[in-house]
PDB file of N, CA, C and O in Angstrom:
ATOM      1  N   UNK A   1      14.819  -7.461 -30.151  1.00  0.00           N
ATOM      2  CA  UNK A   1      15.120  -6.420 -29.200  1.00  0.00           C
ATOM      3  C   UNK A   1      14.371  -6.622 -27.887  1.00  0.00           C
ATOM      4  O   UNK A   1      14.898  -6.329 -26.829  1.00  0.00           O
ATOM      5  N   UNK A   2      13.155  -7.120 -27.959  1.00  0.00           N
ATOM      6  CA  UNK A   2      12.343  -7.325 -26.769  1.00  0.00           C
ATOM      7  C   UNK A   2      12.989  -8.329 -25.816  1.00  0.00           C
ATOM      8  O   UNK A   2      12.861  -8.213 -24.609  1.00  0.00           O
ATOM      9  N   UNK A   3      13.720  -9.268 -26.325  1.00  0.00           N
ATOM     10  CA  UNK A   3      14.323 -10.303 -25.489  1.00  0.00           C
ATOM     11  C   UNK A   3      15.511  -9.800 -24.675  1.00  0.00           C
ATOM     12  O   UNK A   3      15.989 -10.465 -23.782  1.00  0.00           O
ATOM     13  N   UNK A   4      15.966  -8.602 -24.962  1.00  0.00           N
ATOM     14  CA  UNK A   4      17.077  -8.037 -24.204  1.00  0.00           C
ATOM     15  C   UNK A   4      16.641  -7.512 -22.843  1.00  0.00           C
ATOM     16  O   UNK A   4      17.452  -7.368 -21.941  1.00  0.00           O
ATOM     17  N   UNK A   5      15.367  -7.222 -22.685  1.00  0.00           N
ATOM     18  CA  UNK A   5      14.853  -6.709 -21.421  1.00  0.00           C
ATOM     19  C   UNK A   5      14.386  -7.850 -20.539  1.00  0.00           C
ATOM     20  O   UNK A   5      13.688  -8.745 -20.999  1.00  0.00           O
ATOM     21  N   UNK A   6      14.757  -7.846 -19.277  1.00  0.00           N
ATOM     22  CA  UNK A   6      14.228  -8.875 -18.368  1.00  0.00           C
ATOM     23  C   UNK A   6      12.716  -8.753 -18.253  1.00  0.00           C
ATOM     24  O   UNK A   6      12.171  -7.652 -18.211  1.00  0.00           O
ATOM     25  N   UNK A   7      12.051  -9.872 -18.202  1.00  0.00           N
ATOM     26  CA  UNK A   7      10.594  -9.859 -18.110  1.00  0.00           C
ATOM     27  C   UNK A   7      10.104  -9.217 -16.830  1.00  0.00           C
ATOM     28  O   UNK A   7       9.017  -8.666 -16.793  1.00  0.00           O
ATOM     29  N   UNK A   8      10.882  -9.254 -15.790  1.00  0.00           N
ATOM     30  CA  UNK A   8      10.494  -8.646 -14.526  1.00  0.00           C
ATOM     31  C   UNK A   8      10.311  -7.143 -14.619  1.00  0.00           C
ATOM     32  O   UNK A   8       9.530  -6.556 -13.879  1.00  0.00           O
ATOM     33  N   UNK A   9      11.012  -6.511 -15.539  1.00  0.00           N
ATOM     34  CA  UNK A   9      10.877  -5.066 -15.699  1.00  0.00           C
ATOM     35  C   UNK A   9       9.524  -4.702 -16.296  1.00  0.00           C
ATOM     36  O   UNK A   9       9.035  -3.598 -16.115  1.00  0.00           O
ATOM     37  N   UNK A  10       8.920  -5.630 -17.023  1.00  0.00           N
ATOM     38  CA  UNK A  10       7.647  -5.356 -17.662  1.00  0.00           C
ATOM     39  C   UNK A  10       6.471  -5.573 -16.730  1.00  0.00           C
ATOM     40  O   UNK A  10       5.382  -5.099 -16.986  1.00  0.00           O
ATOM     41  N   UNK A  11       6.676  -6.307 -15.662  1.00  0.00           N
ATOM     42  CA  UNK A  11       5.593  -6.608 -14.728  1.00  0.00           C
ATOM     43  C   UNK A  11       5.301  -5.399 -13.847  1.00  0.00           C
ATOM     44  O   UNK A  11       6.205  -4.704 -13.407  1.00  0.00           O
ATOM     45  N   UNK A  12       4.021  -5.166 -13.624  1.00  0.00           N
ATOM     46  CA  UNK A  12       3.620  -4.098 -12.713  1.00  0.00           C
ATOM     47  C   UNK A  12       3.190  -4.743 -11.406  1.00  0.00           C
ATOM     48  O   UNK A  12       2.294  -5.574 -11.384  1.00  0.00           O
ATOM     49  N   UNK A  13       3.857  -4.385 -10.333  1.00  0.00           N
ATOM     50  CA  UNK A  13       3.536  -4.953  -9.031  1.00  0.00           C
ATOM     51  C   UNK A  13       2.376  -4.196  -8.409  1.00  0.00           C
ATOM     52  O   UNK A  13       2.351  -2.972  -8.400  1.00  0.00           O
ATOM     53  N   UNK A  14       1.426  -4.958  -7.864  1.00  0.00           N
ATOM     54  CA  UNK A  14       0.226  -4.401  -7.259  1.00  0.00           C
ATOM     55  C   UNK A  14       0.125  -4.894  -5.821  1.00  0.00           C
ATOM     56  O   UNK A  14       0.320  -6.078  -5.549  1.00  0.00           O
ATOM     57  N   UNK A  15      -0.178  -3.986  -4.911  1.00  0.00           N
ATOM     58  CA  UNK A  15      -0.393  -4.330  -3.508  1.00  0.00           C
ATOM     59  C   UNK A  15      -1.837  -4.006  -3.158  1.00  0.00           C
ATOM     60  O   UNK A  15      -2.302  -2.891  -3.399  1.00  0.00           O
ATOM     61  N   UNK A  16      -2.531  -4.993  -2.630  1.00  0.00           N
ATOM     62  CA  UNK A  16      -3.905  -4.799  -2.168  1.00  0.00           C
ATOM     63  C   UNK A  16      -3.924  -5.020  -0.665  1.00  0.00           C
ATOM     64  O   UNK A  16      -3.083  -5.735  -0.124  1.00  0.00           O
ATOM     65  N   UNK A  17      -4.899  -4.431   0.007  1.00  0.00           N
ATOM     66  CA  UNK A  17      -4.981  -4.650   1.429  1.00  0.00           C
ATOM     67  C   UNK A  17      -6.131  -3.920   2.073  1.00  0.00           C
ATOM     68  O   UNK A  17      -6.989  -3.352   1.402  1.00  0.00           O
ATOM     69  N   UNK A  18      -6.093  -3.954   3.391  1.00  0.00           N
ATOM     70  CA  UNK A  18      -7.105  -3.295   4.198  1.00  0.00           C
ATOM     71  C   UNK A  18      -6.410  -2.628   5.380  1.00  0.00           C
ATOM     72  O   UNK A  18      -5.408  -3.136   5.886  1.00  0.00           O
ATOM     73  N   UNK A  19      -6.934  -1.478   5.797  1.00  0.00           N
ATOM     74  CA  UNK A  19      -6.398  -0.752   6.956  1.00  0.00           C
ATOM     75  C   UNK A  19      -7.471  -0.755   8.028  1.00  0.00           C
ATOM     76  O   UNK A  19      -8.622  -0.393   7.769  1.00  0.00           O
ATOM     77  N   UNK A  20      -7.079  -1.193   9.236  1.00  0.00           N
ATOM     78  CA  UNK A  20      -8.047  -1.259  10.326  1.00  0.00           C
ATOM     79  C   UNK A  20      -7.544  -0.561  11.585  1.00  0.00           C
ATOM     80  O   UNK A  20      -6.359  -0.393  11.789  1.00  0.00           O
ATOM     81  N   UNK A  21      -8.527  -0.170  12.395  1.00  0.00           N
ATOM     82  CA  UNK A  21      -8.271   0.360  13.725  1.00  0.00           C
ATOM     83  C   UNK A  21      -8.296  -0.841  14.660  1.00  0.00           C
ATOM     84  O   UNK A  21      -9.354  -1.423  14.890  1.00  0.00           O
ATOM     85  N   UNK A  22      -7.150  -1.254  15.196  1.00  0.00           N
ATOM     86  CA  UNK A  22      -7.102  -2.480  16.003  1.00  0.00           C
ATOM     87  C   UNK A  22      -7.889  -2.390  17.310  1.00  0.00           C
ATOM     88  O   UNK A  22      -8.341  -3.405  17.826  1.00  0.00           O
ATOM     89  N   UNK A  23      -8.080  -1.186  17.843  1.00  0.00           N
ATOM     90  CA  UNK A  23      -8.798  -1.078  19.113  1.00  0.00           C
ATOM     91  C   UNK A  23     -10.293  -1.358  18.938  1.00  0.00           C
ATOM     92  O   UNK A  23     -10.945  -1.840  19.854  1.00  0.00           O
ATOM     93  N   UNK A  24     -10.827  -1.059  17.753  1.00  0.00           N
ATOM     94  CA  UNK A  24     -12.249  -1.278  17.509  1.00  0.00           C
ATOM     95  C   UNK A  24     -12.497  -2.406  16.508  1.00  0.00           C
ATOM     96  O   UNK A  24     -13.636  -2.774  16.264  1.00  0.00           O
ATOM     97  N   UNK A  25     -11.410  -2.913  15.906  1.00  0.00           N
ATOM     98  CA  UNK A  25     -11.502  -3.951  14.879  1.00  0.00           C
ATOM     99  C   UNK A  25     -12.443  -3.550  13.744  1.00  0.00           C
ATOM    100  O   UNK A  25     -13.244  -4.344  13.264  1.00  0.00           O
ATOM    101  N   UNK A  26     -12.313  -2.275  13.314  1.00  0.00           N
ATOM    102  CA  UNK A  26     -13.137  -1.762  12.230  1.00  0.00           C
ATOM    103  C   UNK A  26     -12.240  -1.166  11.152  1.00  0.00           C
ATOM    104  O   UNK A  26     -11.169  -0.628  11.447  1.00  0.00           O
ATOM    105  N   UNK A  27     -12.683  -1.229   9.891  1.00  0.00           N
ATOM    106  CA  UNK A  27     -11.899  -0.641   8.801  1.00  0.00           C
ATOM    107  C   UNK A  27     -11.881   0.881   8.889  1.00  0.00           C
ATOM    108  O   UNK A  27     -12.805   1.492   9.409  1.00  0.00           O
ATOM    109  N   UNK A  28     -10.807   1.468   8.373  1.00  0.00           N
ATOM    110  CA  UNK A  28     -10.659   2.919   8.372  1.00  0.00           C
ATOM    111  C   UNK A  28     -10.788   3.455   6.941  1.00  0.00           C
ATOM    112  O   UNK A  28      -9.903   3.226   6.111  1.00  0.00           O
ATOM    113  N   UNK A  29     -11.874   4.152   6.638  1.00  0.00           N
ATOM    114  CA  UNK A  29     -12.004   4.763   5.309  1.00  0.00           C
ATOM    115  C   UNK A  29     -11.222   6.067   5.221  1.00  0.00           C
ATOM    116  O   UNK A  29     -11.073   6.779   6.205  1.00  0.00           O
ATOM    117  N   UNK A  30     -10.694   6.366   4.043  1.00  0.00           N
ATOM    118  CA  UNK A  30     -10.018   7.641   3.817  1.00  0.00           C
ATOM    119  C   UNK A  30      -8.588   7.727   4.296  1.00  0.00           C
ATOM    120  O   UNK A  30      -8.048   8.829   4.402  1.00  0.00           O
ATOM    121  N   UNK A  31      -7.945   6.594   4.566  1.00  0.00           N
ATOM    122  CA  UNK A  31      -6.533   6.610   4.956  1.00  0.00           C
ATOM    123  C   UNK A  31      -5.699   6.955   3.725  1.00  0.00           C
ATOM    124  O   UNK A  31      -5.900   6.395   2.644  1.00  0.00           O
ATOM    125  N   UNK A  32      -4.774   7.910   3.865  1.00  0.00           N
ATOM    126  CA  UNK A  32      -3.882   8.281   2.767  1.00  0.00           C
ATOM    127  C   UNK A  32      -2.730   7.291   2.689  1.00  0.00           C
ATOM    128  O   UNK A  32      -2.106   6.981   3.706  1.00  0.00           O
ATOM    129  N   UNK A  33      -2.453   6.837   1.475  1.00  0.00           N
ATOM    130  CA  UNK A  33      -1.381   5.872   1.244  1.00  0.00           C
ATOM    131  C   UNK A  33      -0.533   6.410   0.104  1.00  0.00           C
ATOM    132  O   UNK A  33      -1.045   6.698  -0.975  1.00  0.00           O
ATOM    133  N   UNK A  34       0.775   6.565   0.351  1.00  0.00           N
ATOM    134  CA  UNK A  34       1.648   7.117  -0.684  1.00  0.00           C
ATOM    135  C   UNK A  34       2.999   6.408  -0.662  1.00  0.00           C
ATOM    136  O   UNK A  34       3.470   5.996   0.399  1.00  0.00           O
ATOM    137  N   UNK A  35       3.576   6.267  -1.848  1.00  0.00           N
ATOM    138  CA  UNK A  35       4.934   5.742  -1.955  1.00  0.00           C
ATOM    139  C   UNK A  35       5.869   6.911  -1.705  1.00  0.00           C
ATOM    140  O   UNK A  35       5.819   7.923  -2.423  1.00  0.00           O
ATOM    141  N   UNK A  36       6.684   6.799  -0.665  1.00  0.00           N
ATOM    142  CA  UNK A  36       7.557   7.891  -0.232  1.00  0.00           C
ATOM    143  C   UNK A  36       8.446   8.368  -1.382  1.00  0.00           C
ATOM    144  O   UNK A  36       9.033   7.568  -2.094  1.00  0.00           O
ATOM    145  N   UNK A  37       8.490   9.687  -1.549  1.00  0.00           N
ATOM    146  CA  UNK A  37       9.340  10.287  -2.567  1.00  0.00           C
ATOM    147  C   UNK A  37       8.737  10.289  -3.961  1.00  0.00           C
ATOM    148  O   UNK A  37       9.417  10.640  -4.925  1.00  0.00           O
ATOM    149  N   UNK A  38       7.465   9.893  -4.083  1.00  0.00           N
ATOM    150  CA  UNK A  38       6.798   9.882  -5.393  1.00  0.00           C
ATOM    151  C   UNK A  38       5.428  10.531  -5.259  1.00  0.00           C
ATOM    152  O   UNK A  38       5.009  10.896  -4.168  1.00  0.00           O
ATOM    153  N   UNK A  39       4.731  10.610  -6.371  1.00  0.00           N
ATOM    154  CA  UNK A  39       3.341  11.066  -6.347  1.00  0.00           C
ATOM    155  C   UNK A  39       2.384   9.891  -6.479  1.00  0.00           C
ATOM    156  O   UNK A  39       1.181  10.074  -6.631  1.00  0.00           O
ATOM    157  N   UNK A  40       2.916   8.669  -6.422  1.00  0.00           N
ATOM    158  CA  UNK A  40       2.107   7.458  -6.520  1.00  0.00           C
ATOM    159  C   UNK A  40       1.408   7.214  -5.190  1.00  0.00           C
ATOM    160  O   UNK A  40       2.061   6.987  -4.175  1.00  0.00           O
ATOM    161  N   UNK A  41       0.096   7.280  -5.206  1.00  0.00           N
ATOM    162  CA  UNK A  41      -0.636   7.076  -3.968  1.00  0.00           C
ATOM    163  C   UNK A  41      -2.093   6.770  -4.211  1.00  0.00           C
ATOM    164  O   UNK A  41      -2.577   6.769  -5.338  1.00  0.00           O
ATOM    165  N   UNK A  42      -2.801   6.504  -3.115  1.00  0.00           N
ATOM    166  CA  UNK A  42      -4.221   6.198  -3.159  1.00  0.00           C
ATOM    167  C   UNK A  42      -4.801   6.448  -1.775  1.00  0.00           C
ATOM    168  O   UNK A  42      -4.111   6.949  -0.890  1.00  0.00           O
ATOM    169  N   UNK A  43      -6.055   6.104  -1.595  1.00  0.00           N
ATOM    170  CA  UNK A  43      -6.708   6.203  -0.293  1.00  0.00           C
ATOM    171  C   UNK A  43      -7.611   4.986  -0.127  1.00  0.00           C
ATOM    172  O   UNK A  43      -8.041   4.382  -1.116  1.00  0.00           O
ATOM    173  N   UNK A  44      -7.889   4.640   1.127  1.00  0.00           N
ATOM    174  CA  UNK A  44      -8.776   3.506   1.366  1.00  0.00           C
ATOM    175  C   UNK A  44     -10.215   3.890   1.053  1.00  0.00           C
ATOM    176  O   UNK A  44     -10.622   5.041   1.183  1.00  0.00           O
ATOM    177  N   UNK A  45     -10.993   2.880   0.648  1.00  0.00           N
ATOM    178  CA  UNK A  45     -12.410   3.101   0.363  1.00  0.00           C
ATOM    179  C   UNK A  45     -13.225   2.994   1.653  1.00  0.00           C
ATOM    180  O   UNK A  45     -12.664   2.903   2.749  1.00  0.00           O
ATOM    181  N   UNK A  46     -14.548   2.973   1.537  1.00  0.00           N
ATOM    182  CA  UNK A  46     -15.441   2.927   2.692  1.00  0.00           C
ATOM    183  C   UNK A  46     -15.199   1.704   3.575  1.00  0.00           C
ATOM    184  O   UNK A  46     -15.402   1.748   4.782  1.00  0.00           O
ATOM    185  N   UNK A  47     -14.729   0.604   2.965  1.00  0.00           N
ATOM    186  CA  UNK A  47     -14.463  -0.637   3.702  1.00  0.00           C
ATOM    187  C   UNK A  47     -13.013  -0.757   4.147  1.00  0.00           C
ATOM    188  O   UNK A  47     -12.588  -1.832   4.574  1.00  0.00           O
ATOM    189  N   UNK A  48     -12.238   0.317   4.033  1.00  0.00           N
ATOM    190  CA  UNK A  48     -10.838   0.304   4.453  1.00  0.00           C
ATOM    191  C   UNK A  48      -9.920  -0.401   3.478  1.00  0.00           C
ATOM    192  O   UNK A  48      -8.746  -0.611   3.760  1.00  0.00           O
ATOM    193  N   UNK A  49     -10.415  -0.747   2.289  1.00  0.00           N
ATOM    194  CA  UNK A  49      -9.617  -1.480   1.300  1.00  0.00           C
ATOM    195  C   UNK A  49      -8.922  -0.517   0.349  1.00  0.00           C
ATOM    196  O   UNK A  49      -9.398   0.585   0.092  1.00  0.00           O
ATOM    197  N   UNK A  50      -7.779  -0.979  -0.180  1.00  0.00           N
ATOM    198  CA  UNK A  50      -7.020  -0.168  -1.130  1.00  0.00           C
ATOM    199  C   UNK A  50      -6.302  -1.062  -2.137  1.00  0.00           C
ATOM    200  O   UNK A  50      -6.094  -2.246  -1.900  1.00  0.00           O
ATOM    201  N   UNK A  51      -5.942  -0.448  -3.252  1.00  0.00           N
ATOM    202  CA  UNK A  51      -5.086  -1.067  -4.265  1.00  0.00           C
ATOM    203  C   UNK A  51      -4.052  -0.030  -4.663  1.00  0.00           C
ATOM    204  O   UNK A  51      -4.399   1.103  -4.995  1.00  0.00           O
ATOM    205  N   UNK A  52      -2.776  -0.421  -4.611  1.00  0.00           N
ATOM    206  CA  UNK A  52      -1.682   0.482  -4.969  1.00  0.00           C
ATOM    207  C   UNK A  52      -0.887  -0.167  -6.096  1.00  0.00           C
ATOM    208  O   UNK A  52      -0.388  -1.289  -5.952  1.00  0.00           O
ATOM    209  N   UNK A  53      -0.797   0.528  -7.227  1.00  0.00           N
ATOM    210  CA  UNK A  53      -0.157  -0.005  -8.433  1.00  0.00           C
ATOM    211  C   UNK A  53       1.252   0.537  -8.629  1.00  0.00           C
ATOM    212  O   UNK A  53       1.660   1.492  -7.989  1.00  0.00           O
ATOM    213  N   UNK A  54       1.950  -0.073  -9.583  1.00  0.00           N
ATOM    214  CA  UNK A  54       3.271   0.392 -10.046  1.00  0.00           C
ATOM    215  C   UNK A  54       4.314   0.440  -8.939  1.00  0.00           C
ATOM    216  O   UNK A  54       5.056   1.413  -8.820  1.00  0.00           O
ATOM    217  N   UNK A  55       4.376  -0.595  -8.140  1.00  0.00           N
ATOM    218  CA  UNK A  55       5.353  -0.657  -7.054  1.00  0.00           C
ATOM    219  C   UNK A  55       6.620  -1.369  -7.492  1.00  0.00           C
ATOM    220  O   UNK A  55       6.589  -2.238  -8.361  1.00  0.00           O
ATOM    221  N   UNK A  56       7.725  -0.990  -6.864  1.00  0.00           N
ATOM    222  CA  UNK A  56       8.996  -1.670  -7.062  1.00  0.00           C
ATOM    223  C   UNK A  56       9.447  -2.208  -5.701  1.00  0.00           C
ATOM    224  O   UNK A  56       9.147  -1.619  -4.664  1.00  0.00           O
ATOM    225  N   UNK A  57      10.175  -3.305  -5.725  1.00  0.00           N
ATOM    226  CA  UNK A  57      10.706  -3.866  -4.489  1.00  0.00           C
ATOM    227  C   UNK A  57      11.540  -2.801  -3.793  1.00  0.00           C
ATOM    228  O   UNK A  57      12.285  -2.059  -4.433  1.00  0.00           O
ATOM    229  N   UNK A  58      11.385  -2.706  -2.494  1.00  0.00           N
ATOM    230  CA  UNK A  58      12.046  -1.738  -1.607  1.00  0.00           C
ATOM    231  C   UNK A  58      11.406  -0.350  -1.621  1.00  0.00           C
ATOM    232  O   UNK A  58      11.943   0.569  -0.990  1.00  0.00           O
ATOM    233  N   UNK A  59      10.281  -0.165  -2.324  1.00  0.00           N
ATOM    234  CA  UNK A  59       9.539   1.080  -2.183  1.00  0.00           C
ATOM    235  C   UNK A  59       9.048   1.193  -0.744  1.00  0.00           C
ATOM    236  O   UNK A  59       8.653   0.197  -0.136  1.00  0.00           O
ATOM    237  N   UNK A  60       9.070   2.410  -0.203  1.00  0.00           N
ATOM    238  CA  UNK A  60       8.588   2.661   1.149  1.00  0.00           C
ATOM    239  C   UNK A  60       7.192   3.263   1.041  1.00  0.00           C
ATOM    240  O   UNK A  60       7.006   4.308   0.409  1.00  0.00           O
ATOM    241  N   UNK A  61       6.219   2.603   1.653  1.00  0.00           N
ATOM    242  CA  UNK A  61       4.827   3.023   1.589  1.00  0.00           C
ATOM    243  C   UNK A  61       4.431   3.590   2.943  1.00  0.00           C
ATOM    244  O   UNK A  61       4.659   2.950   3.973  1.00  0.00           O
ATOM    245  N   UNK A  62       3.837   4.793   2.930  1.00  0.00           N
ATOM    246  CA  UNK A  62       3.451   5.461   4.173  1.00  0.00           C
ATOM    247  C   UNK A  62       1.927   5.541   4.241  1.00  0.00           C
ATOM    248  O   UNK A  62       1.282   6.025   3.309  1.00  0.00           O
ATOM    249  N   UNK A  63       1.373   5.064   5.357  1.00  0.00           N
ATOM    250  CA  UNK A  63      -0.059   5.122   5.640  1.00  0.00           C
ATOM    251  C   UNK A  63      -0.274   6.207   6.681  1.00  0.00           C
ATOM    252  O   UNK A  63       0.327   6.153   7.753  1.00  0.00           O
ATOM    253  N   UNK A  64      -1.145   7.182   6.382  1.00  0.00           N
ATOM    254  CA  UNK A  64      -1.386   8.253   7.347  1.00  0.00           C
ATOM    255  C   UNK A  64      -2.880   8.557   7.446  1.00  0.00           C
ATOM    256  O   UNK A  64      -3.614   8.484   6.459  1.00  0.00           O
ATOM    257  N   UNK A  65      -3.286   8.902   8.684  1.00  0.00           N
ATOM    258  CA  UNK A  65      -4.695   9.177   8.969  1.00  0.00           C
ATOM    259  C   UNK A  65      -4.742  10.103  10.168  1.00  0.00           C
ATOM    260  O   UNK A  65      -4.039   9.875  11.160  1.00  0.00           O
ATOM    261  N   UNK A  66      -5.563  11.134  10.095  1.00  0.00           N
ATOM    262  CA  UNK A  66      -5.636  12.131  11.159  1.00  0.00           C
ATOM    263  C   UNK A  66      -5.970  11.493  12.504  1.00  0.00           C
ATOM    264  O   UNK A  66      -6.933  10.733  12.616  1.00  0.00           O
ATOM    265  N   UNK A  67      -5.144  11.774  13.509  1.00  0.00           N
ATOM    266  CA  UNK A  67      -5.360  11.243  14.849  1.00  0.00           C
ATOM    267  C   UNK A  67      -4.692   9.902  15.094  1.00  0.00           C
ATOM    268  O   UNK A  67      -4.780   9.356  16.189  1.00  0.00           O
ATOM    269  N   UNK A  68      -4.028   9.354  14.064  1.00  0.00           N
ATOM    270  CA  UNK A  68      -3.364   8.060  14.177  1.00  0.00           C
ATOM    271  C   UNK A  68      -1.885   8.220  13.864  1.00  0.00           C
ATOM    272  O   UNK A  68      -1.478   9.140  13.150  1.00  0.00           O
ATOM    273  N   UNK A  69      -1.070   7.314  14.389  1.00  0.00           N
ATOM    274  CA  UNK A  69       0.362   7.315  14.105  1.00  0.00           C
ATOM    275  C   UNK A  69       0.597   6.791  12.692  1.00  0.00           C
ATOM    276  O   UNK A  69       0.005   5.777  12.301  1.00  0.00           O
ATOM    277  N   UNK A  70       1.458   7.478  11.925  1.00  0.00           N
ATOM    278  CA  UNK A  70       1.804   7.002  10.584  1.00  0.00           C
ATOM    279  C   UNK A  70       2.422   5.616  10.665  1.00  0.00           C
ATOM    280  O   UNK A  70       3.128   5.291  11.622  1.00  0.00           O
ATOM    281  N   UNK A  71       2.150   4.812   9.659  1.00  0.00           N
ATOM    282  CA  UNK A  71       2.704   3.459   9.575  1.00  0.00           C
ATOM    283  C   UNK A  71       3.507   3.378   8.290  1.00  0.00           C
ATOM    284  O   UNK A  71       3.041   3.788   7.229  1.00  0.00           O
ATOM    285  N   UNK A  72       4.724   2.850   8.368  1.00  0.00           N
ATOM    286  CA  UNK A  72       5.596   2.721   7.206  1.00  0.00           C
ATOM    287  C   UNK A  72       5.806   1.245   6.904  1.00  0.00           C
ATOM    288  O   UNK A  72       6.065   0.448   7.807  1.00  0.00           O
ATOM    289  N   UNK A  73       5.701   0.908   5.623  1.00  0.00           N
ATOM    290  CA  UNK A  73       5.852  -0.471   5.158  1.00  0.00           C
ATOM    291  C   UNK A  73       6.823  -0.485   3.986  1.00  0.00           C
ATOM    292  O   UNK A  73       6.709   0.340   3.077  1.00  0.00           O
ATOM    293  N   UNK A  74       7.780  -1.396   4.003  1.00  0.00           N
ATOM    294  CA  UNK A  74       8.680  -1.574   2.865  1.00  0.00           C
ATOM    295  C   UNK A  74       8.123  -2.686   1.988  1.00  0.00           C
ATOM    296  O   UNK A  74       7.880  -3.800   2.467  1.00  0.00           O
ATOM    297  N   UNK A  75       7.916  -2.375   0.717  1.00  0.00           N
ATOM    298  CA  UNK A  75       7.356  -3.350  -0.216  1.00  0.00           C
ATOM    299  C   UNK A  75       8.415  -4.366  -0.608  1.00  0.00           C
ATOM    300  O   UNK A  75       9.487  -4.003  -1.082  1.00  0.00           O
ATOM    301  N   UNK A  76       8.122  -5.640  -0.368  1.00  0.00           N
ATOM    302  CA  UNK A  76       9.057  -6.719  -0.691  1.00  0.00           C
ATOM    303  C   UNK A  76       8.486  -7.689  -1.717  1.00  0.00           C
ATOM    304  O   UNK A  76       9.016  -8.774  -1.891  1.00  0.00           O
ATOM    305  N   UNK A  77       7.390  -7.290  -2.359  1.00  0.00           N
ATOM    306  CA  UNK A  77       6.777  -8.151  -3.358  1.00  0.00           C
ATOM    307  C   UNK A  77       5.497  -8.808  -2.886  1.00  0.00           C
ATOM    308  O   UNK A  77       4.878  -9.570  -3.630  1.00  0.00           O
ATOM    309  N   UNK A  78       5.095  -8.511  -1.648  1.00  0.00           N
ATOM    310  CA  UNK A  78       3.868  -9.109  -1.125  1.00  0.00           C
ATOM    311  C   UNK A  78       2.668  -8.658  -1.955  1.00  0.00           C
ATOM    312  O   UNK A  78       2.671  -7.588  -2.529  1.00  0.00           O
ATOM    313  N   UNK A  79       1.634  -9.497  -2.025  1.00  0.00           N
ATOM    314  CA  UNK A  79       0.443  -9.196  -2.824  1.00  0.00           C
ATOM    315  C   UNK A  79      -0.665  -8.564  -1.986  1.00  0.00           C
ATOM    316  O   UNK A  79      -1.445  -7.769  -2.487  1.00  0.00           O
ATOM    317  N   UNK A  80      -0.768  -8.956  -0.698  1.00  0.00           N
ATOM    318  CA  UNK A  80      -1.817  -8.436   0.183  1.00  0.00           C
ATOM    319  C   UNK A  80      -1.262  -8.167   1.576  1.00  0.00           C
ATOM    320  O   UNK A  80      -0.377  -8.886   2.042  1.00  0.00           O
ATOM    321  N   UNK A  81      -1.793  -7.121   2.217  1.00  0.00           N
ATOM    322  CA  UNK A  81      -1.400  -6.781   3.585  1.00  0.00           C
ATOM    323  C   UNK A  81      -2.612  -6.319   4.369  1.00  0.00           C
ATOM    324  O   UNK A  81      -3.599  -5.848   3.810  1.00  0.00           O
ATOM    325  N   UNK A  82      -2.513  -6.461   5.689  1.00  0.00           N
ATOM    326  CA  UNK A  82      -3.453  -5.862   6.610  1.00  0.00           C
ATOM    327  C   UNK A  82      -2.651  -4.925   7.496  1.00  0.00           C
ATOM    328  O   UNK A  82      -1.669  -5.343   8.120  1.00  0.00           O
ATOM    329  N   UNK A  83      -3.041  -3.660   7.507  1.00  0.00           N
ATOM    330  CA  UNK A  83      -2.307  -2.636   8.256  1.00  0.00           C
ATOM    331  C   UNK A  83      -3.167  -2.201   9.443  1.00  0.00           C
ATOM    332  O   UNK A  83      -4.340  -1.878   9.293  1.00  0.00           O
ATOM    333  N   UNK A  84      -2.562  -2.213  10.625  1.00  0.00           N
ATOM    334  CA  UNK A  84      -3.216  -1.741  11.843  1.00  0.00           C
ATOM    335  C   UNK A  84      -2.634  -0.381  12.215  1.00  0.00           C
ATOM    336  O   UNK A  84      -1.445  -0.279  12.497  1.00  0.00           O
ATOM    337  N   UNK A  85      -3.475   0.653  12.197  1.00  0.00           N
ATOM    338  CA  UNK A  85      -3.029   1.982  12.614  1.00  0.00           C
ATOM    339  C   UNK A  85      -3.423   2.206  14.060  1.00  0.00           C
ATOM    340  O   UNK A  85      -4.534   1.864  14.464  1.00  0.00           O
ATOM    341  N   UNK A  86      -2.520   2.777  14.836  1.00  0.00           N
ATOM    342  CA  UNK A  86      -2.808   3.031  16.241  1.00  0.00           C
ATOM    343  C   UNK A  86      -3.016   4.523  16.479  1.00  0.00           C
ATOM    344  O   UNK A  86      -2.404   5.355  15.836  1.00  0.00           O
ATOM    345  N   UNK A  87      -3.902   4.818  17.428  1.00  0.00           N
ATOM    346  CA  UNK A  87      -4.206   6.214  17.761  1.00  0.00           C
ATOM    347  C   UNK A  87      -3.036   6.859  18.473  1.00  0.00           C
ATOM    348  O   UNK A  87      -2.310   6.244  19.173  1.00  0.00           O
TER     349      UNK A  87
END
């Protein structure tokens, strides 16, 4: 029965990255990151780094931080990203 399911369905996609303020070239701690239309989300740590689990290709990921413009990213299977948020 297990062989009837594609192996890709069993894999959990993980996206890691860092969010920075490009004007100061410094990481942004506490950036909210959520998969649009779900409750799947996380926030950046003190070094601006994050890990987001359980992603599917074409998920829309929204990065938001007070005083900065929201950034939207479509997940295409990438493993790591660097996101620049602008004021």
